[in-house]
mmCIF file of C-alpha atoms in Angstrom:
data_model
loop_
_atom_site.group_PDB
_atom_site.id
_atom_site.type_symbol
_atom_site.label_atom_id
_atom_site.label_comp_id
_atom_site.label_asym_id
_atom_site.label_seq_id
_atom_site.Cartn_x
_atom_site.Cartn_y
_atom_site.Cartn_z
ATOM 1 C CA SER P 1 -70.387 0.505 36.438
ATOM 2 C CA ARG P 2 -70.900 1.518 40.110
ATOM 3 C CA SER P 3 -67.370 2.662 40.961
ATOM 4 C CA TRP P 4 -65.058 5.219 39.436
ATOM 5 C CA LEU P 5 -61.484 6.279 40.239
ATOM 6 C CA GLU P 6 -59.229 8.773 38.496
ATOM 7 C CA SER P 7 -55.761 10.049 39.414
ATOM 8 C CA VAL P 8 -53.835 12.812 37.665
ATOM 9 C CA ALA P 9 -50.233 13.886 38.179
ATOM 10 C CA PHE P 10 -49.264 17.336 36.926
ATOM 11 C CA PHE P 11 -46.338 19.746 36.575
ATOM 12 C CA SER P 12 -46.109 23.296 35.287
ATOM 13 C CA ARG P 13 -43.429 25.976 35.042
ATOM 14 C CA GLU P 14 -43.840 29.623 34.098
ATOM 15 C CA ALA P 15 -41.235 32.383 33.779
ATOM 16 C CA GLY P 16 -41.555 36.079 33.051
ATOM 17 C CA LYS P 17 -39.269 39.077 32.641
ATOM 18 C CA ASN P 18 -39.839 42.812 32.119
ATOM 19 C CA ARG P 19 -36.803 44.686 30.786
ATOM 20 C CA THR P 20 -36.114 48.341 30.074
ATOM 21 C CA LEU P 21 -34.684 49.505 26.737
ATOM 22 C CA GLU P 22 -31.179 49.518 28.226
ATOM 23 C CA GLY P 23 -31.570 45.915 29.363
ATOM 24 C CA THR P 24 -32.279 46.338 33.084
ATOM 25 C CA ALA P 25 -34.697 43.742 34.437
ATOM 26 C CA ARG P 26 -37.447 45.747 36.151
ATOM 27 C CA PHE P 27 -39.180 42.526 37.119
ATOM 28 C CA GLN P 28 -38.456 38.822 36.700
ATOM 29 C CA SER P 29 -40.084 35.769 38.200
ATOM 30 C CA GLY P 30 -40.363 32.020 37.938
ATOM 31 C CA THR P 31 -43.142 29.846 39.338
ATOM 32 C CA SER P 32 -43.601 26.101 39.330
ATOM 33 C CA GLN P 33 -45.932 23.536 40.793
ATOM 34 C CA TRP P 34 -46.272 19.782 40.780
ATOM 35 C CA GLY P 35 -48.704 17.484 42.465
ATOM 36 C CA LEU P 36 -51.280 14.724 42.418
ATOM 37 C CA ARG P 37 -55.066 14.727 42.399
ATOM 38 C CA SER P 38 -57.287 11.688 42.928
ATOM 39 C CA ASP P 39 -61.082 11.499 42.741
ATOM 40 C CA ALA P 40 -63.346 8.544 43.476
ATOM 41 C CA ALA P 41 -67.083 7.825 43.321
ATOM 42 C CA ARG P 42 -69.259 4.912 44.391
ATOM 43 C CA ALA P 43 -72.971 4.286 43.811
ATOM 44 C CA LEU P 44 -74.821 2.773 46.778
ATOM 45 C CA GLY P 45 -78.519 2.449 46.127
ATOM 46 C CA ARG P 46 -79.964 5.946 45.874
ATOM 47 C CA HIS P 47 -76.719 7.473 47.147
ATOM 48 C CA ARG P 48 -73.668 8.491 45.177
ATOM 49 C CA LEU P 49 -70.604 8.998 47.379
ATOM 50 C CA GLN P 50 -67.717 11.095 46.090
ATOM 51 C CA ALA P 51 -64.341 11.921 47.620
ATOM 52 C CA GLY P 52 -61.015 13.282 46.510
ATOM 53 C CA ILE P 53 -57.613 14.578 47.563
ATOM 54 C CA LEU P 54 -55.178 17.116 46.157
ATOM 55 C CA VAL P 55 -51.534 17.537 47.140
ATOM 56 C CA ARG P 56 -49.264 20.025 45.417
ATOM 57 C CA ARG P 57 -45.862 21.633 45.885
ATOM 58 C CA LEU P 58 -45.540 25.314 44.959
ATOM 59 C CA SER P 59 -42.418 27.438 44.491
ATOM 60 C CA GLU P 60 -41.769 30.952 43.257
ATOM 61 C CA ASP P 61 -38.843 33.352 42.978
ATOM 62 C CA ALA P 62 -39.169 37.007 42.017
ATOM 63 C CA VAL P 63 -37.141 40.224 41.952
ATOM 64 C CA SER P 64 -38.517 43.719 41.250
ATOM 65 C CA ARG P 65 -36.572 46.974 40.788
ATOM 66 C CA ASP P 66 -37.563 50.638 40.637
ATOM 67 C CA PHE P 67 -35.571 53.593 39.330
ATOM 68 C CA ASN P 68 -34.189 55.825 42.095
ATOM 69 C CA ARG P 69 -33.821 59.342 40.688
ATOM 70 C CA ALA P 70 -31.691 60.513 43.639
ATOM 71 C CA VAL P 71 -28.824 58.212 42.694
ATOM 72 C CA ALA P 72 -29.854 57.694 39.046
ATOM 73 C CA SER P 73 -29.889 53.910 39.304
ATOM 74 C CA TYR P 74 -32.236 51.020 39.893
ATOM 75 C CA ARG P 75 -32.758 49.594 43.368
ATOM 76 C CA VAL P 76 -34.342 46.309 44.448
ATOM 77 C CA THR P 77 -37.795 46.902 45.921
ATOM 78 C CA GLY P 78 -38.837 43.283 46.333
ATOM 79 C CA SER P 79 -37.097 39.925 46.368
ATOM 80 C CA TYR P 80 -38.124 36.451 47.541
ATOM 81 C CA ASP P 81 -37.479 32.796 46.786
ATOM 82 C CA VAL P 82 -39.939 30.537 48.605
ATOM 83 C CA GLY P 83 -41.641 27.183 48.357
ATOM 84 C CA SER P 84 -44.406 25.426 50.235
ATOM 85 C CA ALA P 85 -47.077 22.747 49.972
ATOM 86 C CA GLN P 86 -50.857 22.763 49.892
ATOM 87 C CA ALA P 87 -53.163 19.838 50.599
ATOM 88 C CA GLY P 88 -56.916 19.427 50.351
ATOM 89 C CA ALA P 89 -59.641 16.814 50.516
ATOM 90 C CA TYR P 90 -63.396 16.724 49.924
ATOM 91 C CA VAL P 91 -66.282 14.342 50.463
ATOM 92 C CA GLN P 92 -69.933 14.578 49.469
ATOM 93 C CA ASP P 93 -73.048 12.442 49.237
ATOM 94 C CA THR P 94 -75.772 12.898 46.630
ATOM 95 C CA TRP P 95 -79.147 11.322 47.381
ATOM 96 C CA THR P 96 -81.988 10.975 44.866
ATOM 97 C CA GLY P 97 -85.538 10.157 45.983
ATOM 98 C CA LEU P 98 -89.248 10.806 45.519
ATOM 99 C CA GLU P 99 -89.200 8.892 42.229
ATOM 100 C CA ASP P 100 -86.140 10.884 41.072
ATOM 101 C CA HIS P 101 -87.921 14.222 41.610
ATOM 102 C CA LEU P 102 -85.662 15.304 44.485
ATOM 103 C CA THR P 103 -81.850 15.405 44.574
ATOM 104 C CA VAL P 104 -79.931 16.545 47.665
ATOM 105 C CA THR P 105 -76.147 16.908 47.916
ATOM 106 C CA LEU P 106 -74.320 17.438 51.209
ATOM 107 C CA GLY P 107 -70.568 17.684 51.580
ATOM 108 C CA GLY P 108 -67.556 19.760 52.352
ATOM 109 C CA ARG P 109 -63.839 20.145 51.897
ATOM 110 C CA VAL P 110 -60.806 20.991 53.982
ATOM 111 C CA ASP P 111 -57.697 22.782 52.694
ATOM 112 C CA ARG P 112 -54.385 23.509 54.393
ATOM 113 C CA PHE P 113 -51.590 25.829 53.241
ATOM 114 C CA LEU P 114 -48.360 24.937 55.019
ATOM 115 C CA GLN P 115 -46.680 28.283 54.305
ATOM 116 C CA ASN P 116 -48.844 30.164 56.810
ATOM 117 C CA ARG P 117 -50.139 27.047 58.619
ATOM 118 C CA LYS P 118 -53.750 27.972 57.933
ATOM 119 C CA THR P 119 -56.583 25.458 57.536
ATOM 120 C CA ARG P 120 -60.010 26.070 56.029
ATOM 121 C CA VAL P 121 -63.094 23.868 56.485
ATOM 122 C CA GLU P 122 -65.831 24.606 53.951
ATOM 123 C CA PRO P 123 -69.300 22.986 53.998
ATOM 124 C CA ARG P 124 -71.637 23.043 51.025
ATOM 125 C CA ALA P 125 -75.099 21.800 50.099
ATOM 126 C CA SER P 126 -77.457 21.836 47.133
ATOM 127 C CA LEU P 127 -81.009 20.757 46.306
ATOM 128 C CA THR P 128 -82.908 20.221 43.062
ATOM 129 C CA TRP P 129 -86.659 19.578 43.104
ATOM 130 C CA ALA P 130 -88.534 18.704 39.930
ATOM 131 C CA ILE P 131 -92.007 19.991 40.718
ATOM 132 C CA SER P 132 -93.209 18.891 37.262
ATOM 133 C CA SER P 133 -91.829 17.274 34.127
ATOM 134 C CA ARG P 134 -90.781 20.715 32.840
ATOM 135 C CA THR P 135 -90.111 22.804 35.954
ATOM 136 C CA LYS P 136 -87.296 22.524 38.487
ATOM 137 C CA VAL P 137 -86.425 24.534 41.587
ATOM 138 C CA MET P 138 -82.777 24.668 42.646
ATOM 139 C CA GLY P 139 -80.952 26.005 45.663
ATOM 140 C CA ALA P 140 -77.383 25.836 46.939
ATOM 141 C CA ALA P 141 -75.135 27.267 49.647
ATOM 142 C CA GLY P 142 -71.447 26.937 50.320
ATOM 143 C CA GLU P 143 -68.267 28.433 51.711
ATOM 144 C CA TYR P 144 -65.160 28.960 49.584
ATOM 145 C CA SER P 145 -61.692 30.400 50.108
ATOM 146 C CA GLN P 146 -58.543 31.480 48.304
ATOM 147 C CA PHE P 147 -55.155 31.338 50.016
ATOM 148 C CA PRO P 148 -52.804 34.299 49.441
ATOM 149 C CA THR P 149 -50.153 34.005 46.732
ATOM 150 C CA PHE P 150 -46.441 34.207 47.474
ATOM 151 C CA GLU P 151 -46.507 37.755 46.103
ATOM 152 C CA ASN P 152 -49.252 38.634 48.606
ATOM 153 C CA LEU P 153 -47.133 37.180 51.404
ATOM 154 C CA PHE P 154 -43.616 38.316 50.473
ATOM 155 C CA GLY P 155 -43.900 40.855 47.644
ATOM 156 C CA ARG P 156 -43.415 44.603 47.769
ATOM 157 C CA GLN P 157 -46.534 45.128 49.889
ATOM 158 C CA GLY P 158 -46.601 41.604 51.277
ATOM 159 C CA ASN P 159 -47.711 40.474 54.708
ATOM 160 C CA PRO P 160 -46.607 36.965 55.840
ATOM 161 C CA GLU P 161 -49.522 36.842 58.319
ATOM 162 C CA LEU P 162 -52.268 37.040 55.698
ATOM 163 C CA ARG P 163 -55.101 34.551 55.994
ATOM 164 C CA ALA P 164 -57.276 33.180 53.200
ATOM 165 C CA GLU P 165 -59.872 35.335 51.480
ATOM 166 C CA ARG P 166 -63.296 33.894 52.269
ATOM 167 C CA SER P 167 -66.651 33.847 50.503
ATOM 168 C CA ARG P 168 -70.068 32.563 51.533
ATOM 169 C CA GLN P 169 -72.430 32.069 48.596
ATOM 170 C CA TYR P 170 -76.142 31.340 48.225
ATOM 171 C CA VAL P 171 -78.120 30.732 45.040
ATOM 172 C CA LEU P 172 -81.804 30.056 44.316
ATOM 173 C CA GLY P 173 -83.250 29.426 40.886
ATOM 174 C CA VAL P 174 -86.165 28.081 38.909
ATOM 175 C CA GLU P 175 -85.945 26.497 35.470
ATOM 176 C CA HIS P 176 -88.750 25.776 33.000
ATOM 177 C CA GLY P 177 -88.550 23.825 29.761
ATOM 178 C CA LEU P 178 -90.134 25.150 26.570
ATOM 179 C CA GLY P 179 -90.275 22.210 24.192
ATOM 180 C CA ASN P 180 -87.375 19.781 23.810
ATOM 181 C CA ALA P 181 -84.579 22.250 23.022
ATOM 182 C CA THR P 182 -85.249 25.412 25.048
ATOM 183 C CA ARG P 183 -85.091 26.175 28.758
ATOM 184 C CA VAL P 184 -85.775 29.418 30.605
ATOM 185 C CA ARG P 185 -83.966 29.964 33.896
ATOM 186 C CA LEU P 186 -84.311 32.682 36.534
ATOM 187 C CA GLU P 187 -81.636 32.807 39.221
ATOM 188 C CA GLY P 188 -80.824 34.979 42.188
ATOM 189 C CA TYR P 189 -77.698 34.845 44.319
ATOM 190 C CA ASP P 190 -75.970 36.426 47.283
ATOM 191 C CA GLN P 191 -72.219 36.544 47.938
ATOM 192 C CA GLU P 192 -70.690 37.605 51.237
ATOM 193 C CA HIS P 193 -66.924 38.206 51.209
ATOM 194 C CA ALA P 194 -64.554 38.517 54.161
ATOM 195 C CA GLY P 195 -60.808 38.921 54.584
ATOM 196 C CA LEU P 196 -60.269 40.428 51.139
ATOM 197 C CA LEU P 197 -56.699 41.618 50.531
ATOM 198 C CA TYR P 198 -56.115 45.347 50.851
ATOM 199 C CA ALA P 199 -52.951 47.385 50.297
ATOM 200 C CA PRO P 200 -52.991 51.159 51.006
ATOM 201 C CA GLY P 201 -52.350 53.172 47.865
ATOM 202 C CA ALA P 202 -52.713 50.169 45.549
#
């Protein structure tokens, strides 16, 4: 009743093709991934410790063609066949005190994408304070990221040196209960983005 562990293995495969009326493949691709995710939790007094890992193998192949009017035929404008791995881990601690009126969570995660050898460390925190039996105040802050896709790295307008898109987010809210079945919530947030992907003319 105080410990919990779950592990999931997964696999997926997706294929797509875009053909012209005469049968020419303007675009075709195949992507696959497989991996393992494990999550664990342990209750220790007023603390609840959580941790997890994710490891996955990604692969993708794609070919795109455009019609060249000068020679009246299709030419390859993009082609790649790549694979790489991504790994991540997180840990966080949730503490409850002041007669269960205050809950504080502190933690973070680290992710690494082997294709471009980039690592991201992302802290996060949240707080919930029940100032009465019906009213709660909540706040949270965290950093998040998204690694570029293989198309971003090697596609028609790809750049193998791309780093992860990054976001820093803050939220503050207040919630009030009206009876047993209704709650009213007011929330404000701020998002600050950096390193967003940009391609001229796209």
